[in-house]
Amino acid sequence: MAPLSSKPNAPKIIVTPPGPKARALIERDADVISNSAIRSYPLVAESGSGCIVNDVDGNEYVDFNSGHSALVVGHAHPRIVKAIREQSEKLIHYGWRDFYYERLIELGEQLNSITPGSYPKKVFFSSSGSEANEAAMKAARWHTRRPLFLAFTGSFHGRSFGTMCLTAEKPIQRRHFFPLTPEVTHVPYPYCYRCPFGLQYPNCNMRCVDFIEDEVLTKYHPPEDTAAMFVEPIQGESGCIVPPDDYFQRLKKLLDKYDIMMVSDEAQSGIGRTGKWFAIEHWNVIPEIITSAKALASGLPLGATVAKKEIMDWEKESHANSLGGNPIACAAALQVIETIREDRLLENANRQGTHLLKRLKELQQKFPIIGDVRGKGLMIGVEFVKDQETKEPAIDEAKSVMAKCFRRGLAIIMAGKSTIRFTPPLTITRDLIDAGLDVFEGTVKEVSPKLA
Ligand SMILES: Cc1ncc(COP(=O)(O)O)c(C=O)c1O
């Protein structure tokens, strides 16, 4: 087993960021790069190793962000680097839409073995999470001949035209892009901390599931015209929101009643992030389709749509792409899977996640500005509120925590309105978690209102 990723004396800030080299690059970037990129703060990355990312001015940050959750096995993992080098010397590209190559087949076999459901499956490859979901939409429509979809408010499934119709997180993701296709109905996500029905679990008796049947399917969204429901088992972009234990079982039962397929979008929560290969496994539910991206090839562009074999019965040329399932990305993904297995990274995600969650809950007791702490494995959200009773989101305070953490050497980003998200690589060690949390605690203390 390879050593987990540790580094004494991290983080190390030698010049307050953004330093001079970072500032110069940001100025050049402003001239040439699309305005639409988000840019959480002025971190100009130069290199990375394990759970540490280095900026162009020589600062070292503990990386609780993992390149937006993609670097599950950390930066520059030697096995991934070796696989990429060896594959690039052999075959960089050939195009799976027209020809065959072994890496693609091998990865298809591996994905079939790690996704839930012990029945034959088939995989459609692409280059991103949006494309993986787009393929799921098309496959679901093609197979069922049904036009409609269900999705959740607060969901993020991508920004392509098809997936933008599923995404319902922020108005800015749709503003000036209308008309969309109108075939998606959104229903409330089980966000128990802010229950959309004003109820409390478990006394709510899961009104949120009954609502779908009583109000949506029976009144205006015909179930017999519905191909699939897209779910994020943990809603990532909205703040790592974790549904209650029996939620997905209840939802799946409802969907099965109407022959509506479940698509589990695991672009963010998959490939070990939550301590299981796929987060939906925490609920013992087997979706008909699973989508994966981001971490699948540890940050190389790769998307996969894995479905029951009979669902992928679409005819030749009905869907394809040029660069999906690239051999280098496939070689990296095979090593990601092997590394997670051999280095027991699911166990490490659970172990370190339990420690991280415990320490964050202790901080919640200490600082009333922390309203909620939730998550599974190494996908954890800390939601900031101005007041524990009213739960008014403490947006500026959360942004300030994020900015201060950055200046002190902790790379961490927000999700939702006022949640800070903890998604370090699965290779992280306890000492690095503690080093990062010490920075976090100091900043939370600073932004917390002083008690009289
Ligand atoms: C759950 C989920 N689905 C889909 C996507 C879109 O993936 P991509 O940005 O690779 O298109 C994301 C990206 O954040 C995501 O979190």
Coordinates of C-alpha atoms and ligand atoms in Angstrom, one line a residue, residues 68 127-133 155-160 163 167 231-237 265-269 291 293-294 302 379 421, ligand 1:
H68 CA -13.7 20.9 -7.6
S127 CA -15.7 14.0 -21.8
S128 CA -17.6 15.7 -19.0
G129 CA -20.4 15.4 -16.4
S130 CA -22.8 17.5 -18.5
E131 CA -22.2 15.2 -21.5
A132 CA -22.7 12.1 -19.3
N133 CA -26.1 13.5 -18.2
S155 CA -29.9 20.4 -8.5
F156 CA -26.9 20.8 -10.7
H157 CA -26.6 18.5 -13.6
G158 CA -24.6 20.6 -16.1
R159 CA -24.7 23.6 -18.4
S160 CA -25.3 22.2 -21.8
T163 CA -28.7 19.5 -18.8
T167 CA -30.2 22.2 -13.4
V231 CA -31.2 12.7 -8.7
E232 CA -28.0 13.8 -7.0
P233 CA -27.7 11.4 -4.0
I234 CA -26.0 14.3 -2.2
Q235 CA -26.8 17.7 -3.6
G236 CA -23.3 19.0 -4.2
E237 CA -23.5 22.5 -5.6
D265 CA -25.9 11.8 -11.2
E266 CA -22.6 11.0 -9.5
A267 CA -20.4 13.5 -11.3
Q268 CA -19.5 14.9 -8.0
S269 CA -20.4 12.2 -5.4
T291 CA -23.4 9.0 -14.5
A293 CA -17.2 12.3 -14.5
K294 CA -14.7 14.7 -12.6
L302 CA -13.9 11.9 -19.1
M379 CA -18.1 15.2 1.0
R421 CA -17.6 22.5 1.2
Ligands
LIG1 C1 -23.6 16.7 -9.9 C2 -23.0 17.3 -11.1 N1 -23.5 16.9 -12.3 C3 -22.9 17.4 -13.4 C4 -21.9 18.3 -13.4 C5 -21.4 18.9 -14.6 O1 -20.1 18.4 -14.9 P1 -19.1 19.1 -15.9 O2 -18.8 20.4 -15.4 O3 -18.0 18.1 -16.1 O4 -19.9 19.2 -17.2 C6 -21.4 18.7 -12.1 C7 -20.3 19.7 -12.0 O5 -20.1 20.3 -11.0 C8 -22.0 18.2 -10.9 O6 -21.6 18.6 -9.7

